[in-house]
Short mmCIF file of C-alpha atoms in Angstrom, two decimals:
data_model
loop_
_atom_site.label_atom_id
_atom_site.label_comp_id
_atom_site.label_asym_id
_atom_site.label_seq_id
_atom_site.Cartn_x
_atom_site.Cartn_y
_atom_site.Cartn_z
CA MET A 1 25.50 45.54 -32.58
CA ALA A 2 28.47 47.82 -33.29
CA LEU A 3 30.34 46.47 -30.26
CA GLY A 4 29.65 42.87 -31.29
CA PHE A 5 30.86 43.55 -34.82
CA LEU A 6 34.00 45.20 -33.43
CA ILE A 7 34.81 42.31 -31.09
CA GLY A 8 34.18 39.73 -33.82
CA LEU A 9 36.59 41.36 -36.22
CA MET A 10 39.22 41.74 -33.47
CA CYS A 11 38.97 38.01 -32.73
CA MET A 12 39.44 37.28 -36.44
CA CYS A 13 42.53 39.50 -36.51
CA ASN A 14 43.99 37.65 -33.52
CA SER A 15 43.32 34.26 -35.10
CA LEU A 16 45.10 35.36 -38.27
CA LEU A 17 48.26 36.18 -36.32
CA VAL A 18 49.04 32.47 -35.94
CA PHE A 19 50.03 32.41 -39.62
CA ARG A 20 53.66 33.09 -40.33
CA ALA A 21 53.96 35.90 -42.82
CA SER A 22 56.41 34.54 -45.35
CA ALA A 23 57.60 35.97 -48.64
CA SER A 24 57.33 33.75 -51.73
CA ILE A 25 57.32 30.76 -49.45
CA HIS A 26 54.23 28.57 -49.59
CA GLU A 27 53.90 26.47 -46.48
CA TYR A 28 51.91 23.24 -46.16
CA ARG A 29 51.04 21.99 -42.70
CA TYR A 30 49.81 18.40 -43.03
CA GLU A 31 47.12 19.41 -45.51
CA ALA A 32 44.93 16.92 -47.36
CA PHE A 33 44.52 16.19 -51.07
CA THR A 34 41.08 16.63 -52.61
CA PRO A 35 39.55 14.23 -55.16
CA GLN A 36 39.16 15.58 -58.70
CA SER A 37 37.99 13.33 -61.53
CA ASN A 38 40.02 10.08 -61.09
CA ALA A 39 42.92 11.87 -59.33
CA PHE A 40 43.72 13.41 -55.96
CA PHE A 41 44.87 17.02 -56.14
CA PHE A 42 46.59 19.66 -53.98
CA HIS A 43 47.29 23.23 -55.13
CA GLY A 44 50.84 24.05 -54.08
CA GLY A 45 50.71 27.74 -55.02
CA SER A 46 50.95 30.17 -57.89
CA GLU A 47 53.17 33.19 -58.54
CA GLY A 48 54.13 35.49 -61.37
CA LEU A 49 57.82 34.88 -62.08
CA TYR A 50 60.25 36.69 -64.36
CA ALA A 51 62.80 34.75 -66.41
CA SER A 52 66.28 34.25 -64.94
CA LYS A 53 68.86 36.84 -65.95
CA VAL A 54 71.71 34.33 -65.55
CA HIS A 55 71.72 30.58 -66.19
CA ASN A 56 73.72 27.68 -64.84
CA SER A 57 76.00 25.88 -67.27
CA SER A 58 74.61 22.57 -66.02
CA SER A 59 71.09 21.99 -64.83
CA SER A 60 70.33 20.40 -61.51
CA SER A 61 67.11 19.24 -59.90
CA SER A 62 68.46 19.60 -56.37
CA GLN A 63 69.51 22.52 -54.24
CA ASP A 64 73.00 23.93 -54.76
CA ASN A 65 75.24 26.55 -53.23
CA LYS A 66 75.59 28.72 -56.34
CA PRO A 67 74.81 32.43 -56.09
CA LEU A 68 71.10 33.31 -56.27
CA LYS A 69 71.49 36.80 -57.81
CA GLY A 70 69.84 36.97 -61.20
CA LYS A 71 68.26 33.52 -60.86
CA SER A 72 64.56 32.76 -60.84
CA PHE A 73 63.40 29.39 -59.58
CA ILE A 74 60.89 27.25 -57.70
CA ARG A 75 62.48 25.02 -55.08
CA SER A 76 61.13 22.47 -52.61
CA GLU A 77 62.19 22.46 -48.96
CA THR A 78 61.43 19.50 -46.69
CA ILE A 79 58.42 18.33 -48.73
CA THR A 80 57.06 15.22 -47.04
CA PHE A 81 54.02 13.09 -47.92
CA VAL A 82 52.44 11.09 -45.10
CA ARG A 83 50.04 8.29 -46.02
CA PRO A 84 47.65 6.52 -43.61
CA LYS A 85 49.11 3.60 -41.65
CA GLU A 86 46.38 1.33 -42.98
CA SER A 87 47.50 2.08 -46.54
CA ALA A 88 51.14 1.44 -45.70
CA SER A 89 50.51 -1.83 -43.84
CA ALA A 90 48.54 -3.20 -46.81
CA GLN A 91 51.68 -3.08 -48.98
CA ASN A 92 54.42 -5.65 -49.48
CA ALA A 93 57.46 -4.79 -47.37
CA MET A 94 59.77 -6.20 -50.06
CA GLN A 95 58.26 -4.10 -52.84
CA GLN A 96 60.33 -1.08 -53.85
CA ASN A 97 57.64 1.31 -55.09
CA THR A 98 54.26 1.14 -53.35
CA GLY A 99 52.77 4.54 -54.16
CA LEU A 100 53.51 7.39 -56.57
CA VAL A 101 53.09 11.12 -55.87
CA GLU A 102 53.83 13.70 -58.57
CA ALA A 103 54.64 17.40 -58.54
CA ILE A 104 53.77 19.30 -61.72
CA ILE A 105 55.00 22.81 -62.50
CA LEU A 106 53.47 24.59 -65.47
CA GLU A 107 52.74 28.00 -66.92
CA VAL A 108 49.13 29.03 -66.85
CA LYS A 109 48.99 28.98 -70.67
CA ASP A 110 49.73 25.21 -70.53
CA ARG A 111 46.92 24.39 -68.10
CA GLU A 112 44.89 22.62 -70.80
CA ARG A 113 47.77 20.17 -71.27
CA ILE A 114 47.09 18.54 -67.90
CA GLY A 115 44.54 15.74 -68.20
CA GLY A 116 43.11 13.77 -71.09
CA SER A 117 41.21 16.51 -72.89
CA PHE A 118 43.46 16.08 -75.96
CA LEU A 119 42.51 12.37 -75.87
CA LYS A 120 38.81 13.33 -75.66
CA SER A 121 38.64 12.10 -72.07
CA SER A 122 37.72 13.82 -68.82
CA ALA A 123 40.22 11.71 -66.88
CA ILE A 124 43.28 13.30 -65.26
CA CYS A 125 45.10 10.04 -64.53
CA CYS A 126 45.97 7.49 -67.17
CA ASP A 127 43.62 4.48 -66.92
CA PRO A 128 44.03 1.07 -68.62
CA ILE A 129 42.01 2.12 -71.69
CA LEU A 130 44.08 5.26 -72.30
CA ALA A 131 47.31 3.39 -71.56
CA LYS A 132 46.63 1.10 -74.53
CA THR A 133 46.90 4.10 -76.85
CA GLU A 134 50.46 4.61 -75.55
CA ALA A 135 49.65 8.29 -75.05
CA CYS A 136 50.32 7.99 -71.30
CA LYS A 137 51.65 5.63 -68.65
CA LEU A 138 49.25 3.75 -66.42
CA GLY A 139 48.86 5.31 -62.97
CA GLU A 140 50.44 8.66 -63.89
CA VAL A 141 48.96 12.09 -64.50
CA ILE A 142 48.32 12.67 -68.20
CA ILE A 143 50.51 15.46 -69.59
CA GLN A 144 50.56 16.60 -73.20
CA LYS A 145 53.95 18.01 -74.09
CA ASN A 146 54.13 21.49 -75.59
CA PRO A 147 56.02 21.40 -78.92
CA ASP A 148 56.93 25.07 -78.51
CA ASN A 149 58.27 24.40 -75.01
CA PRO A 150 59.57 20.81 -74.76
CA ASP A 151 60.60 21.28 -71.14
CA GLY A 152 57.11 22.18 -69.93
CA PRO A 153 55.04 21.22 -68.09
CA LYS A 154 57.67 19.78 -65.72
CA ARG A 155 56.98 16.62 -63.74
CA PHE A 156 58.73 15.31 -60.61
CA ARG A 157 58.03 11.92 -59.07
CA THR A 158 58.53 10.40 -55.65
CA PHE A 159 57.58 6.92 -54.40
CA PHE A 160 56.66 5.41 -51.08
CA GLN A 161 58.99 2.50 -50.31
CA GLY A 162 57.66 -0.81 -48.94
CA ILE A 163 55.50 -0.17 -45.89
CA GLU A 164 57.00 3.21 -45.05
CA VAL A 165 54.51 5.91 -44.05
CA GLU A 166 56.51 8.87 -45.33
CA ALA A 167 58.01 9.84 -48.68
CA LYS A 168 60.15 12.89 -49.37
CA MET A 169 60.40 14.98 -52.52
CA ASP A 170 63.22 17.27 -53.64
CA PHE A 171 63.26 19.47 -56.73
CA GLN A 172 64.43 22.82 -58.09
CA VAL A 173 63.25 24.33 -61.36
CA GLU A 174 64.94 27.33 -62.94
CA ILE A 175 62.52 29.69 -64.69
CA ASP A 176 63.53 30.37 -68.30
CA SER A 177 60.48 32.36 -69.46
CA THR A 178 58.38 35.02 -67.77
CA GLY A 179 54.87 33.90 -66.84
CA MET A 180 52.35 32.90 -64.19
CA TYR A 181 53.41 29.53 -62.78
CA TYR A 182 51.31 26.97 -60.95
CA LEU A 183 52.44 24.08 -58.78
CA TYR A 184 50.23 21.00 -58.37
CA PHE A 185 50.81 17.90 -56.24
CA MET A 186 48.81 14.89 -57.47
CA PHE A 187 48.51 11.12 -57.13
CA CYS A 188 46.34 8.55 -58.90
CA ASN A 189 46.45 5.51 -56.60
CA PRO A 190 43.16 5.25 -54.61
CA LEU A 191 45.05 3.36 -51.87
CA LEU A 192 46.84 6.61 -51.03
CA LYS A 193 43.57 8.34 -50.13
CA GLY A 194 44.06 10.31 -46.89
CA THR A 195 47.69 11.23 -47.68
CA LEU A 196 48.84 14.56 -46.21
CA ILE A 197 51.51 17.01 -47.40
CA ASN A 198 53.91 18.89 -45.12
CA GLY A 199 56.80 21.28 -45.89
CA ARG A 200 57.20 24.32 -48.08
CA THR A 201 58.29 25.59 -51.49
CA VAL A 202 60.36 28.72 -52.21
CA TRP A 203 59.60 30.90 -55.24
CA ARG A 204 62.22 33.47 -56.25
CA ASN A 205 62.48 36.19 -58.89
CA PRO A 206 65.79 37.35 -60.43
CA ASP A 207 66.00 40.46 -58.22
CA GLY A 208 64.73 38.92 -54.99
CA TYR A 209 62.00 36.99 -53.27
CA LEU A 210 59.27 39.57 -53.83
CA PRO A 211 56.42 38.03 -55.90
CA GLY A 212 56.25 39.32 -59.47
CA LYS A 213 52.89 41.07 -59.06
CA MET A 214 54.25 42.96 -56.04
CA THR A 215 57.68 43.92 -57.40
CA PRO A 216 56.60 47.31 -58.89
CA LEU A 217 54.98 48.25 -55.57
CA MET A 218 58.37 48.50 -53.85
CA THR A 219 59.44 51.26 -56.26
CA PHE A 220 56.01 52.89 -56.02
CA TYR A 221 56.11 53.10 -52.22
CA GLY A 222 59.59 54.60 -52.47
CA PHE A 223 58.29 57.40 -54.72
CA MET A 224 55.22 57.92 -52.51
CA SER A 225 57.47 58.25 -49.45
CA LEU A 226 59.25 61.11 -51.20
CA ALA A 227 55.91 62.63 -52.26
CA TYR A 228 54.61 62.66 -48.66
CA ILE A 229 57.92 64.05 -47.40
CA ALA A 230 57.68 66.89 -49.94
CA LEU A 231 54.06 67.61 -48.98
CA GLY A 232 54.95 67.44 -45.28
CA LEU A 233 57.88 69.82 -45.71
CA ILE A 234 55.80 72.42 -47.56
CA TRP A 235 52.99 72.11 -45.01
CA PHE A 236 55.42 72.39 -42.09
CA LEU A 237 56.96 75.58 -43.48
CA ARG A 238 53.50 77.14 -43.87
CA PHE A 239 52.56 75.87 -40.42
CA VAL A 240 55.58 77.51 -38.80
CA GLN A 241 55.28 80.70 -40.85
CA PHE A 242 51.67 81.33 -39.76
CA TRP A 243 51.62 79.48 -36.46
CA LYS A 244 49.74 82.33 -34.73
CA ASP A 245 46.81 81.85 -37.09
CA ILE A 246 46.61 78.05 -36.80
CA ILE A 247 43.16 76.54 -36.15
CA GLN A 248 42.28 73.09 -34.81
CA LEU A 249 41.63 71.72 -38.30
CA HIS A 250 45.28 72.31 -39.23
CA TYR A 251 46.41 69.89 -36.52
CA HIS A 252 44.13 67.20 -37.97
CA ILE A 253 45.60 67.75 -41.44
CA THR A 254 49.12 67.58 -39.98
CA ALA A 255 48.33 64.25 -38.31
CA VAL A 256 47.09 62.75 -41.59
CA ILE A 257 50.22 63.92 -43.46
CA ALA A 258 52.47 62.47 -40.74
CA LEU A 259 50.64 59.15 -40.83
CA GLY A 260 50.91 59.10 -44.61
CA MET A 261 54.68 59.60 -44.38
CA CYS A 262 54.98 56.78 -41.84
CA GLU A 263 52.70 54.48 -43.82
CA MET A 264 54.62 54.83 -47.10
CA ALA A 265 58.01 54.56 -45.39
CA VAL A 266 57.07 51.43 -43.42
CA TRP A 267 55.60 49.74 -46.52
CA TYR A 268 58.72 50.56 -48.53
CA PHE A 269 61.12 49.13 -45.94
CA GLU A 270 58.83 46.13 -45.41
CA TYR A 271 58.98 45.37 -49.14
CA VAL A 272 62.76 45.86 -49.21
CA ASN A 273 63.16 43.39 -46.34
CA PHE A 274 60.63 41.08 -47.98
CA ASN A 275 62.62 41.13 -51.23
CA SER A 276 66.09 40.63 -49.74
CA THR A 277 65.49 38.05 -47.00
CA GLY A 278 62.58 36.04 -48.31
CA SER A 279 60.58 36.47 -45.11
CA ARG A 280 58.02 38.91 -43.76
CA PRO A 281 58.43 39.37 -40.01
CA MET A 282 54.99 39.58 -38.46
CA GLY A 283 55.94 42.68 -36.47
CA ILE A 284 56.88 44.77 -39.51
CA THR A 285 53.88 43.62 -41.53
CA LEU A 286 51.53 44.33 -38.63
CA TRP A 287 52.98 47.83 -38.18
CA ALA A 288 52.60 48.54 -41.90
CA VAL A 289 49.00 47.29 -41.93
CA THR A 290 48.17 49.26 -38.77
CA PHE A 291 49.65 52.51 -40.12
CA SER A 292 47.67 51.99 -43.32
CA SER A 293 44.41 51.33 -41.44
CA VAL A 294 44.85 54.30 -39.08
CA LYS A 295 45.67 56.63 -41.96
CA LYS A 296 42.65 55.46 -44.01
CA THR A 297 40.40 55.97 -41.00
CA LEU A 298 41.70 59.44 -40.15
CA SER A 299 41.56 60.47 -43.82
CA ARG A 300 37.86 59.63 -43.98
CA LEU A 301 37.19 61.34 -40.66
CA LEU A 302 39.04 64.42 -41.93
CA LEU A 303 36.86 64.54 -45.05
CA LEU A 304 33.78 64.13 -42.88
CA VAL A 305 34.54 66.87 -40.35
CA VAL A 306 35.62 69.26 -43.12
CA SER A 307 32.32 68.58 -44.89
CA MET A 308 30.45 69.32 -41.67
CA GLY A 309 32.13 72.73 -41.53
CA TYR A 310 34.15 71.96 -38.42
CA GLY A 311 36.27 75.00 -37.56
CA VAL A 312 34.74 76.94 -40.45
CA VAL A 313 30.97 77.03 -39.97
CA LYS A 314 30.78 75.60 -36.46
CA PRO A 315 33.32 75.52 -33.60
CA THR A 316 32.55 71.94 -32.51
CA LEU A 317 30.70 68.89 -33.75
CA GLY A 318 28.37 68.97 -30.78
CA GLY A 319 26.36 65.86 -29.99
CA ILE A 320 27.44 63.93 -33.08
CA THR A 321 31.08 63.67 -31.95
CA SER A 322 30.49 60.26 -30.38
CA LYS A 323 28.82 58.97 -33.56
CA VAL A 324 31.73 60.16 -35.70
CA LEU A 325 34.28 58.52 -33.39
CA SER A 326 32.27 55.25 -33.24
CA LEU A 327 32.09 55.01 -37.02
CA GLY A 328 35.84 55.66 -37.20
CA ALA A 329 36.63 52.95 -34.61
CA ILE A 330 34.52 50.33 -36.39
CA TYR A 331 36.01 51.27 -39.75
CA PHE A 332 39.54 50.94 -38.37
CA VAL A 333 38.99 47.39 -37.10
CA ALA A 334 37.23 46.32 -40.31
CA THR A 335 40.05 47.73 -42.45
CA GLU A 336 42.74 46.23 -40.22
CA ALA A 337 41.23 42.75 -40.61
CA LEU A 338 40.89 43.09 -44.39
CA GLU A 339 44.42 44.45 -44.88
CA LEU A 340 45.90 41.66 -42.76
CA VAL A 341 44.11 38.97 -44.73
CA GLU A 342 45.07 40.56 -48.05
CA HIS A 343 48.77 40.73 -47.25
CA LEU A 344 48.86 37.23 -45.83
CA GLY A 345 46.71 36.01 -48.70
CA ASN A 346 49.26 37.09 -51.30
CA ILE A 347 51.39 34.22 -50.09
CA ASN A 348 49.23 31.73 -48.26
CA ASP A 349 46.41 31.77 -50.83
CA PHE A 350 43.50 32.50 -48.51
CA SER A 351 40.15 31.54 -49.95
CA GLY A 352 38.05 34.13 -51.74
CA LYS A 353 35.20 33.55 -49.29
CA THR A 354 37.32 34.75 -46.35
CA LYS A 355 38.27 37.91 -48.22
CA LEU A 356 34.69 38.53 -49.37
CA PHE A 357 33.46 38.26 -45.79
CA LEU A 358 35.80 41.09 -44.82
CA VAL A 359 35.36 43.22 -47.96
CA LEU A 360 31.61 43.64 -47.50
CA PRO A 361 31.76 45.43 -44.09
CA VAL A 362 34.45 47.82 -45.39
CA ALA A 363 32.40 48.57 -48.52
CA PHE A 364 29.30 49.22 -46.40
CA LEU A 365 31.19 51.56 -44.05
CA ASP A 366 32.73 53.42 -47.02
CA SER A 367 29.19 53.93 -48.35
CA CYS A 368 28.14 55.36 -44.98
CA PHE A 369 31.07 57.79 -45.08
CA ILE A 370 30.22 58.92 -48.62
CA LEU A 371 26.53 59.51 -47.86
CA TRP A 372 27.31 61.33 -44.65
CA ILE A 373 30.01 63.49 -46.29
CA PHE A 374 27.81 64.64 -49.16
CA SER A 375 24.74 65.26 -46.98
CA SER A 376 26.93 67.34 -44.63
CA LEU A 377 28.41 69.24 -47.56
CA SER A 378 24.94 70.07 -48.83
CA ARG A 379 23.92 71.53 -45.47
CA THR A 380 27.19 73.44 -45.11
CA LEU A 381 26.84 75.01 -48.55
CA GLU A 382 23.25 75.97 -47.77
CA LYS A 383 24.30 77.68 -44.55
CA LEU A 384 27.09 79.61 -46.24
CA GLN A 385 24.80 80.69 -49.04
CA MET A 386 22.20 81.95 -46.57
CA ARG A 387 24.86 83.89 -44.67
CA ARG A 388 26.34 85.23 -47.92
CA ASN A 389 29.86 84.16 -46.91
CA MET A 390 31.15 84.20 -50.45
CA ALA A 391 34.79 83.39 -49.69
CA LYS A 392 33.90 80.30 -47.67
CA LEU A 393 31.19 79.37 -50.15
CA GLU A 394 33.70 79.41 -52.99
CA LEU A 395 36.13 77.37 -50.86
CA TYR A 396 33.56 74.68 -50.20
CA ARG A 397 32.41 74.62 -53.82
CA LYS A 398 35.97 73.84 -54.91
CA PHE A 399 36.17 71.15 -52.25
CA THR A 400 32.81 69.69 -53.33
CA ASN A 401 33.87 69.59 -56.97
CA SER A 402 37.12 67.82 -56.10
CA LEU A 403 35.26 65.32 -53.95
CA ALA A 404 32.69 64.69 -56.68
CA VAL A 405 35.43 64.05 -59.23
CA SER A 406 37.12 61.59 -56.86
CA VAL A 407 33.85 59.71 -56.27
CA LEU A 408 33.20 59.45 -60.01
CA LEU A 409 36.75 58.19 -60.56
CA SER A 410 36.29 55.69 -57.72
CA ILE A 411 33.07 54.32 -59.22
CA ALA A 412 34.70 54.00 -62.63
CA TRP A 413 37.75 52.30 -61.13
CA ILE A 414 35.60 49.86 -59.14
CA GLY A 415 33.90 48.91 -62.40
CA PHE A 416 37.29 48.41 -64.03
CA GLU A 417 38.48 46.37 -61.05
CA LEU A 418 35.44 44.08 -61.25
CA TYR A 419 35.95 43.65 -64.98
CA PHE A 420 39.67 43.00 -64.48
CA ASN A 421 39.07 40.29 -61.86
CA ALA A 422 36.21 38.70 -63.84
CA THR A 423 38.25 38.44 -67.05
CA ASP A 424 41.45 37.30 -65.34
CA PRO A 425 40.53 34.49 -62.92
CA LEU A 426 43.91 32.77 -63.34
CA SER A 427 46.01 35.94 -62.82
CA GLU A 428 47.41 35.89 -66.33
CA LEU A 429 47.60 39.70 -66.23
CA TRP A 430 49.71 39.66 -63.06
CA GLN A 431 52.26 42.08 -64.54
CA ILE A 432 49.74 44.96 -64.46
CA ALA A 433 47.75 43.90 -61.38
CA TRP A 434 49.81 46.28 -59.21
CA ILE A 435 47.95 49.29 -60.64
CA ILE A 436 44.79 48.28 -58.72
CA PRO A 437 46.05 49.26 -55.22
CA VAL A 438 48.17 52.10 -56.64
CA PHE A 439 45.09 53.98 -57.83
CA TRP A 440 43.56 54.15 -54.34
CA THR A 441 46.83 55.37 -52.81
CA LEU A 442 47.15 58.11 -55.44
CA LEU A 443 43.51 59.13 -55.01
CA ALA A 444 43.94 59.50 -51.24
CA TYR A 445 47.05 61.60 -51.82
CA PHE A 446 45.21 63.80 -54.33
CA LEU A 447 42.39 64.53 -51.85
CA LEU A 448 44.89 65.31 -49.11
CA VAL A 449 46.71 67.75 -51.40
CA VAL A 450 43.38 69.43 -52.27
CA ILE A 451 42.58 69.92 -48.57
CA CYS A 452 46.09 71.22 -47.89
CA VAL A 453 45.76 73.79 -50.70
CA LEU A 454 42.27 74.95 -49.77
CA TRP A 455 42.88 75.13 -46.01
CA ALA A 456 46.54 76.13 -46.03
CA PRO A 457 47.67 78.35 -43.11
CA SER A 458 47.79 82.02 -44.15
CA ARG A 459 47.85 85.58 -42.81
CA ASN A 460 44.12 85.84 -43.43
CA PRO A 461 42.54 82.93 -41.52
CA THR A 462 39.14 84.66 -41.61
CA ARG A 463 38.60 83.31 -45.11
CA TYR A 464 37.96 79.86 -43.64
CA ALA A 465 38.09 80.08 -39.83
CA TYR A 466 35.03 80.15 -37.59
CA LEU A 467 34.62 83.65 -36.07
CA GLU A 468 32.54 83.60 -32.91
CA GLU A 469 32.82 87.22 -31.93
CA THR A 470 31.74 88.77 -35.24
CA GLY A 471 29.05 86.21 -35.87
CA ASP A 472 30.96 84.59 -38.77
CA ASP A 473 28.57 86.15 -41.23
CA PHE A 474 30.34 88.80 -43.26
CA ASP A 475 31.90 88.39 -46.64
CA GLU A 476 35.66 88.25 -46.08
CA GLU A 477 36.39 89.32 -49.67
CA GLY A 478 34.50 92.58 -49.30
CA ILE A 479 31.21 92.00 -51.13
CA SER A 480 29.51 95.32 -51.86
CA LEU A 481 26.34 95.77 -49.78
CA THR A 482 24.11 98.71 -48.97
CA SER A 483 24.17 99.97 -45.41
CA GLY A 484 20.65 98.69 -44.86
CA GLY A 485 21.50 95.33 -46.33
CA MET A 486 24.61 95.14 -44.18
CA LYS A 487 22.62 95.80 -41.04
CA ALA A 488 20.04 93.16 -41.99
CA SER A 489 22.80 90.66 -42.66
CA GLU A 490 24.36 91.36 -39.29
CA ASP A 491 21.04 90.87 -37.49
CA MET A 492 20.42 87.60 -39.29
CA ALA A 493 23.97 86.43 -38.54
CA VAL A 494 23.57 87.06 -34.81
CA LYS A 495 20.35 85.04 -34.78
CA LEU A 496 21.91 82.19 -36.74
CA GLU A 497 24.94 82.17 -34.46
CA LYS A 498 22.80 81.85 -31.34
CA LYS A 499 20.83 79.04 -32.91
CA GLU A 500 23.99 77.25 -33.96
CA ARG A 501 25.55 77.46 -30.48
CA LYS A 502 22.33 76.21 -28.96
CA GLY A 503 21.98 73.44 -31.53
CA SER A 504 25.53 72.21 -31.00
CA ASN A 505 24.65 71.07 -27.47
CA THR A 506 21.74 68.85 -28.42
CA THR A 507 22.21 65.11 -28.38
CA ASP A 508 19.23 63.91 -30.40
CA LEU A 509 21.07 64.21 -33.72
CA VAL A 510 21.32 61.46 -36.29
CA TYR A 511 24.14 62.13 -38.76
CA GLY A 512 23.63 65.83 -38.09
CA LEU A 513 20.08 66.00 -39.45
CA GLY A 514 18.38 66.99 -36.19
CA GLU A 515 20.34 70.22 -35.87
CA ASP A 516 19.37 71.52 -39.29
CA LEU A 517 15.73 70.55 -38.90
CA GLU A 518 15.50 72.51 -35.67
CA GLU A 519 17.15 75.52 -37.31
CA ASP A 520 14.70 75.39 -40.22
CA LYS A 521 11.70 75.24 -37.88
CA ARG A 522 12.87 78.20 -35.79
CA GLU A 523 13.62 80.24 -38.88
#
């Protein structure tokens, strides 16, 4: 089942690679209009856009060669409408206009001004009855002008000529006010049913092509790159200073820090390229997503093996190593698929169903990690308490408390995220939406810092390292014991150590439970 799940997600990842990762460029590849009320509708895209910092002295609805710096706009590029041949052949070749298609650009706050709701009608297109009221023109989309914004919503028209199959549309709209903008393509003529749209539109902010809801993330990834570099430098100095006392766990921590540095740096440069060129090369985006997925996977595996007492309570993971690695491999593929869809979906507007299909496996696997981590922590704390290893016990209590706080914060944030998405279906709060992914990045960094502080290399590795020769049982901080009590503790430690070495070779363990059950029975 695990192998089938893994292969299925890999196939989905490969199928997604056919999409071109573009910046604020919405591409349409001969896509169809869908009927809605008495109109035919196609959603051309939506983005949060900031108002232009500079304005042209004369407005123009076509492309120009003026500098783009400081300008915010929505522009069409090679927009073509293709109607069925049957529809075209039914027209009069001598007639000039034989079919109307409209493009409508509006702020989300003006969405109620599209359609006949203000005329107490559910129609979107103006019919003969509504045309008699002179509130709209027959055959056009009904638009109620905004008295506070006479220029919006904006409408652009194009007509099919005679019996021609194709019609082209060209427009450019400069953005004068900050807001969430929507682009709709619509037509009212039933004879145009089956018409397809091909081409693309470019959406630009004053400082570049990066979408408005993603603009703060570029600065954030820049700061996080510096934060990981600082953490990596401090860790490296400690690593070199006490290299003779390094244990295997330190290499795992080093790998996670290095991956974090690479992840933040790649995302930052990907966003810089995204913002300056208006395109997202698939190679860079794929590297950024892969670094992110690998780092998330290794971070969770690090938390898991630390919770199991790897290198502290036990020298190896024994028979559960394969299970740990299998869970990590499946989690990596699931996260890779989800990340790829999310970062393509910011532009290409993937459906919510596709994203939901990929979110559920990741959520399930995260739940498995959490349950396994806390059950392992419970057993590790119990072992340390029985052995009266007070230094290690205090270390793991601090780690447990930090982990518990992070889980509580995660649950609270998930609740906030659900509330945020439920109350903002039209992305009206796009200017603060960037804080959603930022929280998870900061939380991962916080946990990594906690592990680095608790398990930092030092001159006294016995406070956390596994000691095979001495039985790993004494209190490294010098707990006062009677001579008889000390001898009893040593005897018990030897027995426990033998049991642990024997238990580590068994293979009938499920999430580490078998080992502890056997130990309890023998004791």
